[in-house]
PDB file of C-alpha atoms in Angstrom:
ATOM      1  CA  MET A   1      18.029 -13.751 -17.800  1.00 46.00           C
ATOM      2  CA  GLU A   2      16.554 -16.304 -15.429  1.00 47.00           C
ATOM      3  CA  HIS A   3      14.179 -13.638 -14.044  1.00 54.00           C
ATOM      4  CA  LEU A   4      12.666 -13.278 -17.515  1.00 52.00           C
ATOM      5  CA  SER A   5      11.978 -17.004 -17.767  1.00 51.00           C
ATOM      6  CA  ASP A   6      10.529 -16.998 -14.231  1.00 53.00           C
ATOM      7  CA  GLN A   7       8.257 -14.081 -15.148  1.00 55.00           C
ATOM      8  CA  ALA A   8       6.948 -15.920 -18.204  1.00 54.00           C
ATOM      9  CA  ALA A   9       6.256 -19.143 -16.280  1.00 54.00           C
ATOM     10  CA  ILE A  10       3.427 -17.937 -14.022  1.00 63.00           C
ATOM     11  CA  PRO A  11       0.904 -15.122 -14.552  1.00 65.00           C
ATOM     12  CA  ASN A  12       1.506 -12.105 -12.340  1.00 70.00           C
ATOM     13  CA  LEU A  13      -1.542 -11.820 -10.089  1.00 68.00           C
ATOM     14  CA  ASN A  14      -0.153  -8.642  -8.564  1.00 69.00           C
ATOM     15  CA  ALA A  15      -0.477  -6.615 -11.776  1.00 72.00           C
ATOM     16  CA  ASN A  16      -3.104  -8.442 -13.839  1.00 76.00           C
ATOM     17  CA  TRP A  17      -6.001  -6.874 -11.927  1.00 80.00           C
ATOM     18  CA  VAL A  18      -5.548  -3.556 -13.761  1.00 82.00           C
ATOM     19  CA  ASN A  19      -7.144  -5.120 -16.839  1.00 82.00           C
ATOM     20  CA  ALA A  20     -10.099  -6.589 -14.936  1.00 82.00           C
ATOM     21  CA  LYS A  21     -13.643  -5.226 -15.093  1.00 83.00           C
ATOM     22  CA  GLY A  22     -14.163  -2.354 -12.684  1.00 87.00           C
ATOM     23  CA  ALA A  23     -10.466  -1.717 -12.131  1.00 89.00           C
ATOM     24  CA  TRP A  24     -10.625   1.550 -14.047  1.00 90.00           C
ATOM     25  CA  ALA A  25     -13.864   2.664 -12.406  1.00 93.00           C
ATOM     26  CA  ILE A  26     -12.371   2.431  -8.920  1.00 93.00           C
ATOM     27  CA  HIS A  27     -10.040   5.338  -9.709  1.00 93.00           C
ATOM     28  CA  ILE A  28     -12.985   7.596 -10.539  1.00 95.00           C
ATOM     29  CA  VAL A  29     -14.856   6.377  -7.439  1.00 96.00           C
ATOM     30  CA  LEU A  30     -11.814   7.117  -5.264  1.00 96.00           C
ATOM     31  CA  ILE A  31     -11.434  10.617  -6.698  1.00 97.00           C
ATOM     32  CA  VAL A  32     -15.127  11.400  -6.164  1.00 97.00           C
ATOM     33  CA  ALA A  33     -14.984   9.973  -2.625  1.00 97.00           C
ATOM     34  CA  LEU A  34     -11.895  12.047  -1.804  1.00 97.00           C
ATOM     35  CA  LYS A  35     -13.534  15.188  -3.176  1.00 97.00           C
ATOM     36  CA  ILE A  36     -16.664  14.576  -1.086  1.00 96.00           C
ATOM     37  CA  LEU A  37     -14.577  13.828   2.004  1.00 97.00           C
ATOM     38  CA  PHE A  38     -12.518  17.003   1.698  1.00 96.00           C
ATOM     39  CA  SER A  39     -15.594  19.080   0.834  1.00 95.00           C
ATOM     40  CA  ILE A  40     -17.525  18.111   3.970  1.00 96.00           C
ATOM     41  CA  ILE A  41     -14.701  18.989   6.342  1.00 94.00           C
ATOM     42  CA  PRO A  42     -15.611  22.328   7.938  1.00 94.00           C
ATOM     43  CA  GLY A  43     -13.328  25.217   7.077  1.00 94.00           C
ATOM     44  CA  ILE A  44     -12.002  23.779   3.832  1.00 94.00           C
ATOM     45  CA  GLN A  45     -12.984  25.823   0.808  1.00 93.00           C
ATOM     46  CA  GLY A  46     -13.646  24.377  -2.650  1.00 91.00           C
ATOM     47  CA  ASP A  47     -10.293  25.295  -4.142  1.00 92.00           C
ATOM     48  CA  THR A  48      -8.423  23.777  -1.226  1.00 95.00           C
ATOM     49  CA  SER A  49     -10.511  20.609  -1.353  1.00 96.00           C
ATOM     50  CA  TRP A  50      -9.665  20.163  -5.049  1.00 96.00           C
ATOM     51  CA  THR A  51      -5.959  20.552  -4.330  1.00 96.00           C
ATOM     52  CA  LEU A  52      -6.154  18.120  -1.396  1.00 97.00           C
ATOM     53  CA  THR A  53      -8.009  15.639  -3.599  1.00 97.00           C
ATOM     54  CA  ASN A  54      -5.322  16.001  -6.263  1.00 96.00           C
ATOM     55  CA  ILE A  55      -2.427  15.608  -3.823  1.00 97.00           C
ATOM     56  CA  THR A  56      -3.986  12.637  -2.037  1.00 97.00           C
ATOM     57  CA  TYR A  57      -4.759  10.765  -5.250  1.00 97.00           C
ATOM     58  CA  MET A  58      -1.323  11.504  -6.706  1.00 96.00           C
ATOM     59  CA  PHE A  59       0.445  10.408  -3.509  1.00 96.00           C
ATOM     60  CA  GLY A  60      -1.562   7.170  -3.344  1.00 95.00           C
ATOM     61  CA  SER A  61      -0.977   6.493  -7.033  1.00 93.00           C
ATOM     62  CA  TYR A  62       2.764   7.078  -6.727  1.00 92.00           C
ATOM     63  CA  LEU A  63       2.997   4.891  -3.638  1.00 91.00           C
ATOM     64  CA  MET A  64       1.052   2.051  -5.211  1.00 88.00           C
ATOM     65  CA  PHE A  65       2.444   2.035  -8.740  1.00 86.00           C
ATOM     66  CA  HIS A  66       6.003   3.370  -8.387  1.00 83.00           C
ATOM     67  CA  TRP A  67       7.337   3.136  -4.834  1.00 85.00           C
ATOM     68  CA  VAL A  68       6.566  -0.411  -3.685  1.00 80.00           C
ATOM     69  CA  ARG A  69       8.638  -3.097  -5.383  1.00 78.00           C
ATOM     70  CA  GLY A  70       8.001  -6.807  -5.667  1.00 76.00           C
ATOM     71  CA  ILE A  71       4.782  -8.660  -5.064  1.00 75.00           C
ATOM     72  CA  PRO A  72       3.056  -9.784  -1.846  1.00 71.00           C
ATOM     73  CA  PHE A  73       2.821 -13.399  -3.026  1.00 67.00           C
ATOM     74  CA  GLU A  74       5.600 -15.959  -2.815  1.00 67.00           C
ATOM     75  CA  PHE A  75       4.939 -18.241  -5.760  1.00 64.00           C
ATOM     76  CA  ASN A  76       7.292 -16.936  -8.449  1.00 62.00           C
ATOM     77  CA  ALA A  77      10.756 -17.394  -6.922  1.00 61.00           C
ATOM     78  CA  GLY A  78      11.401 -13.646  -6.697  1.00 65.00           C
ATOM     79  CA  ALA A  79      10.988 -12.951 -10.412  1.00 67.00           C
ATOM     80  CA  TYR A  80       9.391  -9.544  -9.737  1.00 70.00           C
ATOM     81  CA  ASP A  81      11.303  -8.491  -6.613  1.00 72.00           C
ATOM     82  CA  ASN A  82      13.058  -5.517  -8.217  1.00 76.00           C
ATOM     83  CA  LEU A  83      10.104  -4.290 -10.284  1.00 82.00           C
ATOM     84  CA  ASN A  84       7.422  -1.886  -9.161  1.00 81.00           C
ATOM     85  CA  MET A  85       3.804  -2.423 -10.175  1.00 83.00           C
ATOM     86  CA  TRP A  86       4.019  -0.079 -13.184  1.00 84.00           C
ATOM     87  CA  GLU A  87       6.888  -2.158 -14.582  1.00 85.00           C
ATOM     88  CA  GLN A  88       5.043  -5.392 -13.882  1.00 84.00           C
ATOM     89  CA  MET A  89       1.818  -4.327 -15.612  1.00 84.00           C
ATOM     90  CA  ASP A  90       1.213  -5.792 -19.078  1.00 82.00           C
ATOM     91  CA  ASN A  91       4.619  -7.518 -18.987  1.00 78.00           C
ATOM     92  CA  GLY A  92       6.393  -4.160 -19.109  1.00 77.00           C
ATOM     93  CA  ASP A  93       4.862  -3.114 -22.431  1.00 82.00           C
ATOM     94  CA  GLN A  94       4.435   0.632 -22.846  1.00 83.00           C
ATOM     95  CA  PHE A  95       1.264   2.447 -23.929  1.00 87.00           C
ATOM     96  CA  THR A  96      -1.187  -0.392 -23.358  1.00 88.00           C
ATOM     97  CA  PRO A  97      -4.835   0.607 -22.751  1.00 91.00           C
ATOM     98  CA  ALA A  98      -4.481   0.247 -18.970  1.00 89.00           C
ATOM     99  CA  LYS A  99      -1.306   2.328 -18.880  1.00 89.00           C
ATOM    100  CA  LYS A 100      -2.844   4.984 -21.108  1.00 92.00           C
ATOM    101  CA  PHE A 101      -5.824   5.212 -18.768  1.00 93.00           C
ATOM    102  CA  LEU A 102      -3.614   5.406 -15.673  1.00 92.00           C
ATOM    103  CA  LEU A 103      -1.572   8.153 -17.333  1.00 93.00           C
ATOM    104  CA  THR A 104      -4.682  10.081 -18.363  1.00 95.00           C
ATOM    105  CA  VAL A 105      -6.424  10.074 -14.961  1.00 96.00           C
ATOM    106  CA  PRO A 106      -3.814  12.223 -13.147  1.00 96.00           C
ATOM    107  CA  ILE A 107      -3.682  14.649 -16.061  1.00 97.00           C
ATOM    108  CA  CYS A 108      -7.484  15.058 -16.097  1.00 97.00           C
ATOM    109  CA  LEU A 109      -7.533  15.451 -12.313  1.00 97.00           C
ATOM    110  CA  PHE A 110      -4.829  18.105 -12.587  1.00 97.00           C
ATOM    111  CA  LEU A 111      -6.812  19.979 -15.228  1.00 97.00           C
ATOM    112  CA  ALA A 112      -9.986  19.837 -13.120  1.00 96.00           C
ATOM    113  CA  SER A 113      -8.214  20.921  -9.941  1.00 96.00           C
ATOM    114  CA  THR A 114      -6.470  23.760 -11.769  1.00 95.00           C
ATOM    115  CA  HIS A 115      -9.760  24.951 -13.229  1.00 96.00           C
ATOM    116  CA  TYR A 116     -11.647  24.797  -9.918  1.00 95.00           C
ATOM    117  CA  THR A 117      -8.837  26.611  -8.082  1.00 95.00           C
ATOM    118  CA  HIS A 118      -9.338  29.465 -10.566  1.00 94.00           C
ATOM    119  CA  TYR A 119      -5.755  29.168 -11.853  1.00 94.00           C
ATOM    120  CA  ASP A 120      -4.309  30.505  -8.602  1.00 95.00           C
ATOM    121  CA  LEU A 121      -0.505  30.416  -8.829  1.00 96.00           C
ATOM    122  CA  THR A 122       0.045  28.779  -5.434  1.00 96.00           C
ATOM    123  CA  TYR A 123      -2.481  26.006  -6.055  1.00 96.00           C
ATOM    124  CA  PHE A 124      -1.228  25.601  -9.617  1.00 97.00           C
ATOM    125  CA  THR A 125       2.356  25.144  -8.412  1.00 97.00           C
ATOM    126  CA  ILE A 126       1.319  22.526  -5.855  1.00 96.00           C
ATOM    127  CA  ASN A 127      -0.863  20.694  -8.373  1.00 96.00           C
ATOM    128  CA  VAL A 128       1.727  20.703 -11.167  1.00 97.00           C
ATOM    129  CA  LEU A 129       4.434  19.381  -8.831  1.00 96.00           C
ATOM    130  CA  ALA A 130       2.105  16.567  -7.766  1.00 96.00           C
ATOM    131  CA  LEU A 131       1.339  15.847 -11.421  1.00 96.00           C
ATOM    132  CA  LEU A 132       5.005  15.744 -12.399  1.00 95.00           C
ATOM    133  CA  GLY A 133       5.737  13.430  -9.479  1.00 92.00           C
ATOM    134  CA  VAL A 134       3.262  10.905 -10.863  1.00 93.00           C
ATOM    135  CA  VAL A 135       3.555  11.344 -14.637  1.00 93.00           C
ATOM    136  CA  VAL A 136       7.354  11.351 -15.010  1.00 91.00           C
ATOM    137  CA  PRO A 137       7.779   7.838 -13.520  1.00 88.00           C
ATOM    138  CA  LYS A 138       5.161   6.555 -15.980  1.00 88.00           C
ATOM    139  CA  LEU A 139       7.056   7.732 -19.066  1.00 86.00           C
ATOM    140  CA  PRO A 140       9.106   5.211 -21.082  1.00 81.00           C
ATOM    141  CA  VAL A 141      12.312   7.133 -20.332  1.00 78.00           C
ATOM    142  CA  SER A 142      11.791   6.288 -16.641  1.00 74.00           C
ATOM    143  CA  HIS A 143      11.219   2.567 -17.190  1.00 69.00           C
ATOM    144  CA  ARG A 144      13.350   0.664 -14.665  1.00 71.00           C
ATOM    145  CA  LEU A 145      15.119   3.870 -13.709  1.00 70.00           C
ATOM    146  CA  ARG A 146      15.702   4.120  -9.970  1.00 66.00           C
ATOM    147  CA  VAL A 147      16.083   7.383  -8.082  1.00 64.00           C
ATOM    148  CA  SER A 148      16.394   6.567  -4.397  1.00 58.00           C
ATOM    149  CA  PHE A 149      16.564   9.138  -1.654  1.00 57.00           C
ATOM    150  CA  PHE A 150      15.896   6.971   1.382  1.00 55.00           C
ATOM    151  CA  SER A 151      16.999   3.485   0.403  1.00 54.00           C
ATOM    152  CA  GLY A 152      19.880   2.211  -1.658  1.00 53.00           C
ATOM    153  CA  HIS A 153      19.756   0.840  -5.179  1.00 52.00           C
ATOM    154  CA  PRO A 154      17.434  -2.211  -5.283  1.00 51.00           C
ATOM    155  CA  ASP A 155      20.280  -4.538  -6.254  1.00 53.00           C
ATOM    156  CA  ASP A 156      22.328  -3.358  -3.259  1.00 48.00           C
ATOM    157  CA  ARG A 157      19.690  -4.457  -0.733  1.00 50.00           C
ATOM    158  CA  TYR A 158      20.258  -8.176  -1.275  1.00 50.00           C
ATOM    159  CA  PRO A 159      24.001  -8.562  -1.932  1.00 47.00           C
ATOM    160  CA  ASP A 160      24.160 -12.325  -1.134  1.00 49.00           C
ATOM    161  CA  GLU A 161      21.735 -13.211  -3.946  1.00 49.00           C
ATOM    162  CA  ARG A 162      24.149 -12.325  -6.746  1.00 44.00           C
TER     163      ARG A 162
END
């Protein structure tokens, strides 16, 4: 309960940037830059470069929005320590414009990469697994749900704080 009052006391600078001007455009710029980077590497064909672009963007998106918990600033008395960025955005509200955009980008990238790989089954399987890995954590059913393979439950990491 006290975490909720701490969260309401100070604006969350870690997650408020997603509603700022240009924050949405950077995703498109990153995707285009990744596609150009993978396309200019000798020996990589177009279908492979689309799949690499998809995987790289999805991995970075998952890491940034769903893996890392807490915030890098120490001004809120640990109010957001057990929340990832997706849960911090827009005060945890679902289906806000920013969250809709961030849910749509991976889906559109998946559709483009599937089309440009000519619906090859191997590339499709890789791309759909990457898509599921990013879209499922964004769904409301996954809100504050923790599935940990490498580290324990977030509450178990700091037992003396209870």
